[in-house]
Amino acid sequence: MSGSDKPSALSRYSLTKRVMVTGGAGFLGSHLVDRLLADGHEVLCVDNFFTGARANVAHLFDHPRFELLRHDITMSLSVEVDEIYNFACPASPIHYQFDPVQTTKTSVIGAINMLGLAKRLRVPILQASTSEVYGDPDVHPQPETYWGNVNPIGPRSCYDEGKRCAETLFFDYRRQHDLPIKVVRIFNTYGPRMHPNDGRVVSNFILQALRGEDITIFGDGEQTRSFCYVDDLVNGCVRMMATDADTTGPVNLGNEAEFSMLELAQTVLDIVGGSSKLVHKQLPQDDPRRRRPDTTLAREMLGWEATTRLREGLEKTVRYFDQSGFATRAPD
Ligand code: NAD
Ligand code: UDP
């Protein structure tokens, strides 16, 4: 490389963004932080550790471009950054129903605070929205144009309606303040660093199989979900952030392969082996019957699709849970 081809210190600096990830010590957030650091950015991880853990980012404590801030996004925050990923919010039904008022506050007041910050800084902000905005869908698979079927007063409403209101706020900041917003609707995602006690189906089934306990199928097990491996999801989020200012979404991010809970249980048992039996428990209220993303828009707009097959992703996740020791001890 000739001297003139070398990137100057200044141009290198401009490629390095200061990126804030709220909820960065959580499952998805911590993988996103890893990816952003690997891409050469400075990362400010903001978390109140409600469901996240320092352990999820402990491997980064000595990283020169990583910073960790304990902060609750329902309180205002003043920092200087170039991009914001808003991932803070408990995501599993057990966790978001533990303190439903706080869940709605995190989604709504947290969004107002983070949008206010983005507005002052005039920087792009990406919202981790959810397939739950479609509720128990009567359109299948779900395209972004579907407005959803959500119970506004049920046990899942703090999360579903909180996330719907956050989307409204994002689009109003766009219309009213011309803010560069991005909204991704994330479908069930799994992988290493899922919280072992969050009651989500993938972590439940894997831990039950590793412990030789019964596998708890809620209802008849014929209900379906589409499971996206975490690396695919992070890749989609980063691609969305890189789009031009006119690209707002919402865009679905998920794996189009649809499985029943019985099929998921069987695949986990095939991988783990052991003697676990399937037992049926009561189906939770408002549990969606079917869920599968229509990801046509993500393919067209982002050139993105989830490529990790369920078995491959489950094998990596089983390895993580096996090595973590969570099958035999409580999490830190
Ligand atoms: P998670 O619970 O592992 O992570 C959420 C993080 O946010 C945790 O670290 C938690 O401590 C933090 N947090 C919660 N409330 C906060 C507050 N008020 N202030 C600061 N930090 C706070 O969940 P996750 O699965 O990593 O989900 C991350 C985001 O992605 C959430 O916004 C969730 O709604 C969204 N999402 C996840 C999925 C999924 O399948 N994992 C699906 C759809 C949407
Ligand atoms: N589920 C199950 N057994 C479990 C945990 C969950 O059969 O031990 C079912 C649950 O009823 C739902 C599906 O698995 O139909 C996915 O549940 P999860 O909580 O992971 O995600 P969500 O319902 O938010 O999609």
Short mmCIF file of C-alpha atoms and ligand atoms in Angstrom, two decimals:
data_model
loop_
_atom_site.label_atom_id
_atom_site.label_comp_id
_atom_site.label_asym_id
_atom_site.label_seq_id
_atom_site.Cartn_x
_atom_site.Cartn_y
_atom_site.Cartn_z
CA MET A 1 0.00 0.00 0.00
CA SER A 2 1.48 3.40 -0.96
CA GLY A 3 1.62 6.18 1.63
CA SER A 4 -1.33 8.03 0.06
CA ASP A 5 -3.54 4.89 0.16
CA LYS A 6 -3.19 4.55 3.92
CA PRO A 7 -6.22 5.76 5.86
CA SER A 8 -5.29 8.88 7.84
CA ALA A 9 -5.81 8.92 11.60
CA LEU A 10 -8.74 11.28 11.02
CA SER A 11 -10.51 9.08 8.44
CA ARG A 12 -9.97 6.04 10.66
CA TYR A 13 -11.57 7.97 13.49
CA SER A 14 -14.59 8.84 11.36
CA LEU A 15 -15.14 5.13 10.64
CA THR A 16 -15.18 4.47 14.37
CA LYS A 17 -18.56 5.43 15.75
CA ARG A 18 -19.51 5.88 19.38
CA VAL A 19 -22.46 3.53 19.68
CA MET A 20 -24.77 3.25 22.66
CA VAL A 21 -26.62 -0.01 23.32
CA THR A 22 -29.31 0.14 26.00
CA GLY A 23 -29.96 -3.28 27.50
CA GLY A 24 -26.40 -4.11 26.42
CA ALA A 25 -25.83 -6.55 29.30
CA GLY A 26 -28.83 -8.65 28.27
CA PHE A 27 -29.01 -11.62 25.93
CA LEU A 28 -29.35 -9.87 22.56
CA GLY A 29 -27.68 -6.63 23.66
CA SER A 30 -24.47 -8.36 24.73
CA HIS A 31 -24.13 -10.11 21.36
CA LEU A 32 -24.75 -6.81 19.60
CA VAL A 33 -22.04 -5.18 21.75
CA ASP A 34 -19.60 -7.95 20.76
CA ARG A 35 -20.39 -7.40 17.09
CA LEU A 36 -20.05 -3.60 17.25
CA LEU A 37 -16.67 -3.87 19.00
CA ALA A 38 -15.55 -6.42 16.40
CA ASP A 39 -16.54 -3.89 13.72
CA GLY A 40 -14.17 -1.36 15.33
CA HIS A 41 -16.66 0.92 17.13
CA GLU A 42 -16.59 2.37 20.62
CA VAL A 43 -19.48 0.97 22.63
CA LEU A 44 -21.31 2.41 25.60
CA CYS A 45 -23.37 -0.33 27.20
CA VAL A 46 -26.21 1.00 29.35
CA ASP A 47 -28.13 -1.38 31.61
CA ASN A 48 -29.91 -1.48 34.96
CA PHE A 49 -29.20 -5.24 35.31
CA PHE A 50 -32.85 -6.14 35.87
CA THR A 51 -32.56 -9.21 33.64
CA GLY A 52 -29.09 -8.61 32.25
CA ALA A 53 -25.86 -9.53 33.98
CA ARG A 54 -22.34 -8.15 34.23
CA ALA A 55 -21.24 -11.71 33.43
CA ASN A 56 -22.61 -11.29 29.88
CA VAL A 57 -20.08 -8.53 29.20
CA ALA A 58 -17.36 -9.47 31.72
CA HIS A 59 -15.11 -10.63 28.87
CA LEU A 60 -15.08 -7.00 27.65
CA PHE A 61 -14.12 -5.23 30.88
CA ASP A 62 -10.52 -4.73 29.72
CA HIS A 63 -11.48 -3.83 26.16
CA PRO A 64 -10.21 -0.32 25.37
CA ARG A 65 -13.33 0.63 23.35
CA PHE A 66 -15.92 -0.73 25.83
CA GLU A 67 -17.66 1.21 28.60
CA LEU A 68 -20.39 0.01 30.96
CA LEU A 69 -22.89 2.32 32.64
CA ARG A 70 -25.47 1.23 35.21
CA HIS A 71 -28.52 3.32 34.39
CA ASP A 72 -32.30 2.90 34.18
CA ILE A 73 -33.59 4.32 30.89
CA THR A 74 -36.81 5.47 32.54
CA MET A 75 -34.52 8.25 33.84
CA SER A 76 -33.06 10.79 31.43
CA LEU A 77 -29.52 10.33 30.22
CA SER A 78 -27.09 12.82 28.75
CA VAL A 79 -24.19 11.34 26.80
CA GLU A 80 -22.52 12.04 23.45
CA VAL A 81 -22.86 9.20 20.93
CA ASP A 82 -23.26 8.74 17.16
CA GLU A 83 -25.85 5.93 17.11
CA ILE A 84 -28.31 4.42 19.57
CA TYR A 85 -29.66 0.87 19.70
CA ASN A 86 -32.56 0.76 22.19
CA PHE A 87 -32.70 -2.83 23.46
CA ALA A 88 -33.50 -2.23 27.14
CA CYS A 89 -36.65 -4.11 28.18
CA PRO A 90 -37.27 -7.49 29.77
CA ALA A 91 -38.34 -9.82 26.97
CA SER A 92 -39.52 -13.06 28.50
CA PRO A 93 -43.11 -13.36 29.77
CA ILE A 94 -41.93 -14.31 33.29
CA HIS A 95 -39.69 -11.26 33.54
CA TYR A 96 -41.94 -8.67 31.91
CA GLN A 97 -44.93 -9.81 33.98
CA PHE A 98 -42.91 -9.64 37.23
CA ASP A 99 -43.34 -5.84 37.42
CA PRO A 100 -45.73 -4.98 34.57
CA VAL A 101 -45.90 -1.27 35.40
CA GLN A 102 -42.12 -1.01 35.18
CA THR A 103 -42.23 -2.93 31.86
CA THR A 104 -44.56 -0.35 30.34
CA LYS A 105 -42.48 2.47 31.81
CA THR A 106 -39.32 1.01 30.30
CA SER A 107 -40.96 0.69 26.88
CA VAL A 108 -42.72 4.04 26.85
CA ILE A 109 -40.83 6.45 29.13
CA GLY A 110 -37.57 4.74 28.17
CA ALA A 111 -38.38 5.31 24.49
CA ILE A 112 -39.23 8.97 25.13
CA ASN A 113 -35.92 9.46 26.96
CA MET A 114 -33.85 7.74 24.28
CA LEU A 115 -35.70 9.51 21.45
CA GLY A 116 -35.13 12.83 23.24
CA LEU A 117 -31.43 12.06 23.43
CA ALA A 118 -31.31 11.08 19.75
CA LYS A 119 -33.17 14.29 18.87
CA ARG A 120 -30.70 16.49 20.77
CA LEU A 121 -27.77 14.69 19.13
CA ARG A 122 -29.48 14.33 15.71
CA VAL A 123 -28.33 10.69 15.50
CA PRO A 124 -30.00 7.50 14.23
CA ILE A 125 -31.83 5.40 16.79
CA LEU A 126 -32.93 1.79 16.30
CA GLN A 127 -35.76 0.29 18.32
CA ALA A 128 -35.82 -3.40 19.24
CA SER A 129 -39.53 -3.95 18.69
CA THR A 130 -41.15 -7.34 18.66
CA SER A 131 -43.41 -9.78 16.90
CA GLU A 132 -45.65 -9.35 19.98
CA VAL A 133 -47.01 -6.21 18.31
CA TYR A 134 -48.97 -8.70 16.14
CA GLY A 135 -50.43 -10.32 19.28
CA ASP A 136 -52.24 -13.58 18.61
CA PRO A 137 -52.28 -13.05 14.83
CA ASP A 138 -55.16 -13.90 12.56
CA VAL A 139 -52.98 -13.28 9.50
CA HIS A 140 -50.28 -15.86 8.86
CA PRO A 141 -47.37 -15.43 8.24
CA GLN A 142 -47.19 -11.87 9.57
CA PRO A 143 -46.17 -9.11 7.15
CA GLU A 144 -45.26 -5.63 8.48
CA THR A 145 -48.53 -4.29 7.07
CA TYR A 146 -50.59 -6.40 9.48
CA TRP A 147 -51.84 -4.28 12.42
CA GLY A 148 -52.13 -7.14 14.86
CA ASN A 149 -54.60 -8.69 17.28
CA VAL A 150 -53.56 -7.60 20.77
CA ASN A 151 -55.48 -7.82 24.03
CA PRO A 152 -55.01 -4.38 25.65
CA ILE A 153 -55.85 -5.51 29.20
CA GLY A 154 -54.31 -8.97 29.58
CA PRO A 155 -51.16 -10.19 31.32
CA ARG A 156 -49.05 -9.79 28.15
CA SER A 157 -50.35 -6.27 27.47
CA CYS A 158 -47.69 -4.42 29.49
CA TYR A 159 -45.15 -5.70 27.00
CA ASP A 160 -47.21 -5.86 23.80
CA GLU A 161 -48.89 -2.48 24.20
CA GLY A 162 -45.73 -0.92 25.64
CA LYS A 163 -43.83 -1.96 22.53
CA ARG A 164 -46.67 -0.80 20.26
CA CYS A 165 -46.67 2.60 21.96
CA ALA A 166 -42.88 2.79 21.61
CA GLU A 167 -43.28 2.23 17.85
CA THR A 168 -45.86 5.04 17.76
CA LEU A 169 -43.41 7.34 19.53
CA PHE A 170 -40.62 6.44 17.10
CA PHE A 171 -42.80 7.26 14.09
CA ASP A 172 -44.09 10.48 15.67
CA TYR A 173 -40.52 11.63 16.34
CA ARG A 174 -39.86 10.88 12.69
CA ARG A 175 -42.92 12.85 11.46
CA GLN A 176 -42.66 15.67 13.98
CA HIS A 177 -38.88 16.07 14.34
CA ASP A 178 -37.53 14.38 11.21
CA LEU A 179 -35.48 12.03 13.37
CA PRO A 180 -33.65 9.17 11.59
CA ILE A 181 -35.44 6.24 13.20
CA LYS A 182 -35.24 2.49 12.52
CA VAL A 183 -37.67 -0.08 13.87
CA VAL A 184 -37.02 -3.83 13.73
CA ARG A 185 -39.67 -6.32 14.81
CA ILE A 186 -37.77 -9.22 16.32
CA PHE A 187 -39.28 -12.71 16.29
CA ASN A 188 -38.33 -15.39 18.87
CA THR A 189 -34.55 -15.42 19.05
CA TYR A 190 -32.35 -17.87 20.93
CA GLY A 191 -28.71 -18.65 21.61
CA PRO A 192 -25.95 -18.52 24.21
CA ARG A 193 -26.51 -16.09 27.13
CA MET A 194 -30.27 -16.53 27.24
CA HIS A 195 -31.22 -16.10 30.88
CA PRO A 196 -31.46 -19.60 32.36
CA ASN A 197 -34.51 -18.76 34.48
CA ASP A 198 -36.52 -16.68 32.07
CA GLY A 199 -38.95 -19.45 31.27
CA ARG A 200 -38.57 -19.12 27.53
CA VAL A 201 -39.17 -22.30 25.66
CA VAL A 202 -35.70 -22.87 24.21
CA SER A 203 -33.82 -22.37 27.48
CA ASN A 204 -36.46 -24.32 29.41
CA PHE A 205 -36.34 -27.35 27.12
CA ILE A 206 -32.52 -27.41 26.97
CA LEU A 207 -32.06 -27.13 30.73
CA GLN A 208 -34.78 -29.68 31.42
CA ALA A 209 -33.15 -32.12 28.98
CA LEU A 210 -29.66 -31.55 30.44
CA ARG A 211 -31.02 -32.15 33.96
CA GLY A 212 -32.98 -35.22 32.90
CA GLU A 213 -36.20 -33.52 34.04
CA ASP A 214 -39.59 -33.67 32.33
CA ILE A 215 -39.96 -31.38 29.30
CA THR A 216 -42.89 -29.02 29.99
CA ILE A 217 -45.12 -28.67 26.94
CA PHE A 218 -47.69 -25.93 27.52
CA GLY A 219 -51.07 -26.88 26.03
CA ASP A 220 -51.09 -29.50 23.29
CA GLY A 221 -47.70 -28.38 21.95
CA GLU A 222 -49.13 -27.81 18.46
CA GLN A 223 -48.66 -24.02 18.77
CA THR A 224 -45.85 -22.78 16.55
CA ARG A 225 -42.97 -20.33 16.68
CA SER A 226 -40.10 -19.50 14.31
CA PHE A 227 -36.72 -19.46 16.01
CA CYS A 228 -33.93 -17.17 14.88
CA TYR A 229 -30.32 -17.75 15.98
CA VAL A 230 -28.83 -14.74 17.73
CA ASP A 231 -25.95 -14.13 15.27
CA ASP A 232 -28.43 -13.85 12.38
CA LEU A 233 -30.53 -11.41 14.35
CA VAL A 234 -27.59 -9.17 15.27
CA ASN A 235 -26.51 -9.16 11.64
CA GLY A 236 -29.98 -7.94 10.61
CA CYS A 237 -29.96 -5.17 13.22
CA VAL A 238 -26.54 -3.90 12.11
CA ARG A 239 -27.67 -3.94 8.47
CA MET A 240 -30.79 -1.98 9.39
CA MET A 241 -28.76 0.67 11.21
CA ALA A 242 -26.56 1.05 8.12
CA THR A 243 -29.50 1.97 5.85
CA ASP A 244 -30.07 5.54 4.65
CA ALA A 245 -32.02 8.08 6.70
CA ASP A 246 -35.24 7.47 4.73
CA THR A 247 -35.35 3.78 5.68
CA THR A 248 -37.37 3.48 8.85
CA GLY A 249 -38.99 0.06 8.79
CA PRO A 250 -40.73 -1.43 10.59
CA VAL A 251 -39.06 -4.55 9.31
CA ASN A 252 -39.50 -8.11 10.53
CA LEU A 253 -36.34 -9.95 11.58
CA GLY A 254 -36.75 -13.65 12.18
CA ASN A 255 -36.32 -17.11 10.76
CA GLU A 256 -39.10 -18.22 8.42
CA ALA A 257 -38.86 -21.90 9.42
CA GLU A 258 -41.84 -22.67 11.65
CA PHE A 259 -41.88 -25.40 14.29
CA SER A 260 -44.41 -26.67 16.81
CA MET A 261 -43.31 -26.88 20.44
CA LEU A 262 -43.52 -30.67 20.15
CA GLU A 263 -41.06 -30.58 17.22
CA LEU A 264 -38.77 -28.27 19.17
CA ALA A 265 -38.83 -30.60 22.19
CA GLN A 266 -38.01 -33.60 20.01
CA THR A 267 -35.06 -31.80 18.37
CA VAL A 268 -33.65 -30.77 21.76
CA LEU A 269 -34.02 -34.35 23.02
CA ASP A 270 -32.27 -35.68 19.89
CA ILE A 271 -29.30 -33.39 20.57
CA VAL A 272 -29.06 -33.80 24.34
CA GLY A 273 -30.11 -37.43 24.61
CA GLY A 274 -31.13 -38.62 28.07
CA SER A 275 -34.36 -39.91 29.54
CA SER A 276 -36.62 -36.82 29.79
CA LYS A 277 -40.33 -37.35 29.13
CA LEU A 278 -42.79 -34.86 27.68
CA VAL A 279 -45.44 -33.62 30.15
CA HIS A 280 -48.28 -31.27 29.32
CA LYS A 281 -48.99 -28.17 31.45
CA GLN A 282 -51.66 -25.51 31.17
CA LEU A 283 -51.31 -23.09 28.24
CA PRO A 284 -50.70 -19.52 29.51
CA GLN A 285 -53.43 -16.91 28.84
CA ASP A 286 -53.25 -15.16 25.44
CA ASP A 287 -50.48 -17.49 24.23
CA PRO A 288 -50.31 -16.97 20.43
CA ARG A 289 -51.27 -20.10 18.44
CA ARG A 290 -49.00 -19.45 15.49
CA ARG A 291 -46.15 -17.14 14.72
CA ARG A 292 -43.94 -16.89 11.65
CA PRO A 293 -42.46 -13.78 10.09
CA ASP A 294 -42.90 -12.77 6.49
CA THR A 295 -39.35 -11.56 5.85
CA THR A 296 -39.79 -10.47 2.24
CA LEU A 297 -39.13 -6.86 3.20
CA ALA A 298 -35.90 -7.71 5.06
CA ARG A 299 -34.65 -9.62 2.03
CA GLU A 300 -35.49 -6.78 -0.37
CA MET A 301 -34.44 -3.86 1.83
CA LEU A 302 -31.48 -5.28 3.73
CA GLY A 303 -30.43 -8.26 1.60
CA TRP A 304 -30.85 -10.19 4.85
CA GLU A 305 -32.26 -13.52 5.81
CA ALA A 306 -31.71 -15.87 8.72
CA THR A 307 -29.47 -18.69 7.56
CA THR A 308 -28.80 -20.73 10.72
CA ARG A 309 -30.86 -23.90 10.76
CA LEU A 310 -32.64 -24.75 14.00
CA ARG A 311 -30.62 -27.86 14.75
CA GLU A 312 -27.31 -26.07 14.18
CA GLY A 313 -28.28 -23.15 16.43
CA LEU A 314 -29.65 -25.47 19.10
CA GLU A 315 -26.41 -27.46 19.15
CA LYS A 316 -24.45 -24.26 19.89
CA THR A 317 -26.95 -23.24 22.55
CA VAL A 318 -26.91 -26.67 24.20
CA ARG A 319 -23.10 -26.48 24.31
CA TYR A 320 -23.32 -23.08 26.02
CA PHE A 321 -25.79 -24.23 28.67
CA ASP A 322 -23.86 -27.43 29.23
CA GLN A 323 -20.56 -25.58 29.75
CA SER A 324 -22.16 -22.76 31.80
CA GLY A 325 -22.99 -25.19 34.58
CA PHE A 326 -26.54 -23.76 34.83
CA ALA A 327 -27.90 -27.30 34.62
CA THR A 328 -26.43 -27.99 38.05
CA ARG A 329 -26.25 -24.59 39.75
CA ALA A 330 -28.24 -21.36 39.97
CA PRO A 331 -27.05 -18.40 37.82
CA ASP A 332 -24.90 -15.68 39.48
P1 NAD B 1 -33.01 -9.49 28.11
O1 NAD B 1 -33.97 -9.45 29.24
O2 NAD B 1 -31.92 -10.51 28.13
O3 NAD B 1 -32.32 -8.07 27.93
C1 NAD B 1 -32.93 -6.86 28.27
C2 NAD B 1 -31.88 -5.99 28.94
O4 NAD B 1 -32.47 -4.72 29.26
C3 NAD B 1 -31.39 -6.58 30.26
O5 NAD B 1 -29.99 -6.50 30.31
C4 NAD B 1 -32.04 -5.72 31.31
O6 NAD B 1 -31.30 -5.65 32.52
C5 NAD B 1 -32.12 -4.39 30.60
N1 NAD B 1 -33.16 -3.49 31.10
C6 NAD B 1 -34.46 -3.79 31.39
N2 NAD B 1 -35.11 -2.69 31.80
C7 NAD B 1 -34.19 -1.67 31.77
C8 NAD B 1 -34.27 -0.30 32.10
N3 NAD B 1 -35.41 0.27 32.54
N4 NAD B 1 -33.15 0.45 31.96
C9 NAD B 1 -31.99 -0.12 31.55
N5 NAD B 1 -31.87 -1.41 31.23
C10 NAD B 1 -32.96 -2.18 31.34
O7 NAD B 1 -33.87 -9.63 26.79
P2 NAD B 1 -33.42 -9.83 25.29
O8 NAD B 1 -34.00 -11.10 24.82
O9 NAD B 1 -31.97 -9.59 25.13
O10 NAD B 1 -34.23 -8.65 24.58
C11 NAD B 1 -33.62 -7.43 24.22
C12 NAD B 1 -34.60 -6.57 23.45
O11 NAD B 1 -35.04 -7.26 22.28
C13 NAD B 1 -35.85 -6.22 24.25
O12 NAD B 1 -36.20 -4.89 23.98
C14 NAD B 1 -36.89 -7.16 23.73
O13 NAD B 1 -38.18 -6.63 23.82
C15 NAD B 1 -36.45 -7.33 22.28
N6 NAD B 1 -36.92 -8.61 21.73
C16 NAD B 1 -36.32 -9.79 22.08
C17 NAD B 1 -36.80 -10.97 21.56
C18 NAD B 1 -36.16 -12.30 21.87
O14 NAD B 1 -36.61 -13.32 21.34
N7 NAD B 1 -35.10 -12.38 22.65
C19 NAD B 1 -37.91 -10.96 20.69
C20 NAD B 1 -38.50 -9.76 20.40
C21 NAD B 1 -38.00 -8.57 20.90
N1 UDP B 2 -43.67 -23.03 26.17
C1 UDP B 2 -43.75 -24.39 26.47
N2 UDP B 2 -43.03 -24.86 27.53
C2 UDP B 2 -42.22 -24.07 28.28
C3 UDP B 2 -42.12 -22.70 27.95
C4 UDP B 2 -42.89 -22.21 26.89
O1 UDP B 2 -44.46 -25.15 25.82
O2 UDP B 2 -41.58 -24.57 29.21
C5 UDP B 2 -44.44 -22.53 25.02
C6 UDP B 2 -45.25 -21.27 25.29
O3 UDP B 2 -46.53 -21.57 25.81
C7 UDP B 2 -45.32 -20.66 23.90
C8 UDP B 2 -44.00 -21.06 23.26
O4 UDP B 2 -43.51 -22.14 24.04
O5 UDP B 2 -46.39 -21.23 23.17
C9 UDP B 2 -42.97 -19.95 23.23
O6 UDP B 2 -42.88 -19.42 24.54
P1 UDP B 2 -41.80 -18.31 24.92
O7 UDP B 2 -42.11 -17.89 26.32
O8 UDP B 2 -40.43 -18.82 24.65
O9 UDP B 2 -42.03 -17.14 23.90
P2 UDP B 2 -43.35 -16.33 23.42
O10 UDP B 2 -44.59 -16.98 23.95
O11 UDP B 2 -43.15 -14.96 23.95
O12 UDP B 2 -43.27 -16.42 21.94
#
